Amino acid sequence: MLLSVIILVLILAIAMVQASQGWYSALIMAVLTVTCAALAFGAYDWVAVNYIAPYWKPSYAHAIALAALFGVPLIVLRLIFDRTIRRTALLPVMIDRVGGGVCGFITSLTMVGVFALTAQL
């Protein structure tokens, strides 16, 4: 029950933050989040078995590998995109907020889903 409430609050909070940043920034974040989730799900088992489990606690290896393979590339790519793309798209406010909310909702579902799976592992 508590995890469900935390997940719901996180989904709404992330979507609201993304909506306030605008459509262009939220679209970039949505694409980066889905890309990093695909990378993490494709490689976390191999990384956990080959790099983490032999040297550290094997029961936490899959969760650590999934979180690291999702979080680290997401932070690095977001910093690179923030430094490379400095100007946002000039759109009407309503389109900017609604588009940011939709892309933020996709971002929040992906991020919280990875968080929930990490907590479950």
Short mmCIF file of C-alpha atoms in Angstrom, two decimals:
data_model
loop_
_atom_site.label_atom_id
_atom_site.label_comp_id
_atom_site.label_asym_id
_atom_site.label_seq_id
_atom_site.Cartn_x
_atom_site.Cartn_y
_atom_site.Cartn_z
CA MET A 1 0.00 0.00 0.00
CA LEU A 2 2.74 2.42 0.93
CA LEU A 3 4.70 1.68 -2.24
CA SER A 4 1.57 2.30 -4.33
CA VAL A 5 1.05 5.71 -2.72
CA ILE A 6 4.72 6.62 -3.22
CA ILE A 7 4.53 5.55 -6.86
CA LEU A 8 1.40 7.62 -7.48
CA VAL A 9 2.88 10.70 -5.83
CA LEU A 10 6.11 10.32 -7.82
CA ILE A 11 4.24 9.95 -11.11
CA LEU A 12 2.24 13.11 -10.49
CA ALA A 13 5.21 15.10 -9.19
CA ILE A 14 7.52 14.21 -12.09
CA ALA A 15 4.79 14.94 -14.64
CA MET A 16 4.08 18.31 -13.02
CA VAL A 17 7.77 19.28 -12.99
CA GLN A 18 8.15 18.28 -16.62
CA ALA A 19 5.01 20.21 -17.59
CA SER A 20 6.37 23.34 -15.92
CA GLN A 21 9.62 23.07 -17.89
CA GLY A 22 7.85 23.10 -21.23
CA TRP A 23 7.21 20.81 -24.16
CA TYR A 24 10.67 20.89 -25.70
CA SER A 25 12.51 20.00 -22.51
CA ALA A 26 9.93 17.37 -21.58
CA LEU A 27 10.17 15.79 -25.05
CA ILE A 28 13.95 15.55 -24.76
CA MET A 29 13.61 14.00 -21.31
CA ALA A 30 10.97 11.52 -22.50
CA VAL A 31 13.16 10.32 -25.36
CA LEU A 32 16.22 10.06 -23.11
CA THR A 33 14.27 8.21 -20.41
CA VAL A 34 12.85 5.61 -22.79
CA THR A 35 16.26 5.16 -24.42
CA CYS A 36 18.04 4.70 -21.09
CA ALA A 37 15.34 2.29 -19.89
CA ALA A 38 15.82 0.18 -23.02
CA LEU A 39 19.58 0.19 -22.46
CA ALA A 40 19.20 -0.73 -18.79
CA PHE A 41 16.74 -3.57 -19.37
CA GLY A 42 18.88 -4.97 -22.15
CA ALA A 43 22.10 -5.12 -20.17
CA TYR A 44 21.40 -5.19 -16.43
CA ASP A 45 21.37 -8.97 -16.09
CA TRP A 46 24.72 -9.39 -17.79
CA VAL A 47 26.30 -6.57 -15.77
CA ALA A 48 24.88 -7.94 -12.51
CA VAL A 49 26.12 -11.47 -13.11
CA ASN A 50 29.55 -10.60 -14.50
CA TYR A 51 30.57 -7.45 -12.63
CA ILE A 52 28.61 -6.97 -9.41
CA ALA A 53 27.70 -10.40 -8.03
CA PRO A 54 31.25 -11.85 -7.89
CA TYR A 55 32.61 -8.90 -5.91
CA TRP A 56 29.71 -7.58 -3.84
CA LYS A 57 26.43 -8.79 -2.37
CA PRO A 58 24.86 -11.07 -5.00
CA SER A 59 21.32 -10.59 -3.69
CA TYR A 60 21.43 -6.87 -4.55
CA ALA A 61 23.37 -7.21 -7.80
CA HIS A 62 20.42 -7.04 -10.20
CA ALA A 63 18.83 -4.04 -8.49
CA ILE A 64 22.10 -2.12 -8.37
CA ALA A 65 22.88 -2.92 -12.00
CA LEU A 66 19.42 -1.84 -13.16
CA ALA A 67 19.50 1.41 -11.20
CA ALA A 68 23.04 2.25 -12.28
CA LEU A 69 22.49 1.42 -15.94
CA PHE A 70 19.37 3.57 -15.98
CA GLY A 71 20.42 6.49 -13.79
CA VAL A 72 24.00 7.19 -14.82
CA PRO A 73 23.42 7.39 -18.60
CA LEU A 74 20.24 9.41 -18.03
CA ILE A 75 22.04 12.01 -15.93
CA VAL A 76 25.03 12.18 -18.30
CA LEU A 77 22.88 12.47 -21.43
CA ARG A 78 20.62 15.09 -19.85
CA LEU A 79 23.64 17.20 -18.87
CA ILE A 80 25.06 16.89 -22.39
CA PHE A 81 21.74 17.89 -23.96
CA ASP A 82 21.32 20.82 -21.56
CA ARG A 83 24.74 22.16 -22.48
CA THR A 84 24.30 21.53 -26.21
CA ILE A 85 20.74 22.76 -26.72
CA ARG A 86 20.38 26.07 -24.94
CA ARG A 87 17.21 27.53 -26.40
CA THR A 88 13.75 26.11 -26.09
CA ALA A 89 11.10 26.11 -28.79
CA LEU A 90 8.91 29.19 -28.83
CA LEU A 91 5.37 27.85 -28.63
CA PRO A 92 2.09 29.21 -27.27
CA VAL A 93 1.81 28.71 -23.52
CA MET A 94 -1.11 26.28 -23.69
CA ILE A 95 0.63 24.00 -26.21
CA ASP A 96 3.85 24.24 -24.19
CA ARG A 97 2.15 23.16 -20.94
CA VAL A 98 -0.09 20.44 -22.39
CA GLY A 99 2.71 18.97 -24.51
CA GLY A 100 5.05 19.14 -21.53
CA GLY A 101 2.45 17.37 -19.40
CA VAL A 102 1.98 14.56 -21.90
CA CYS A 103 5.71 14.04 -22.39
CA GLY A 104 6.23 14.42 -18.64
CA PHE A 105 3.65 11.72 -18.00
CA ILE A 106 5.53 9.35 -20.32
CA THR A 107 8.78 10.26 -18.56
CA SER A 108 7.28 9.77 -15.12
CA LEU A 109 5.76 6.39 -15.98
CA THR A 110 9.10 5.17 -17.30
CA MET A 111 11.16 6.52 -14.41
CA VAL A 112 8.80 5.32 -11.70
CA GLY A 113 8.45 1.95 -13.41
CA VAL A 114 12.21 1.45 -13.33
CA PHE A 115 12.21 2.61 -9.68
CA ALA A 116 9.46 0.13 -8.80
CA LEU A 117 11.24 -2.74 -10.53
CA THR A 118 14.47 -1.81 -8.76
CA ALA A 119 12.66 -1.81 -5.43
CA GLN A 120 11.08 -5.16 -6.26
CA LEU A 121 14.41 -6.75 -7.20
#
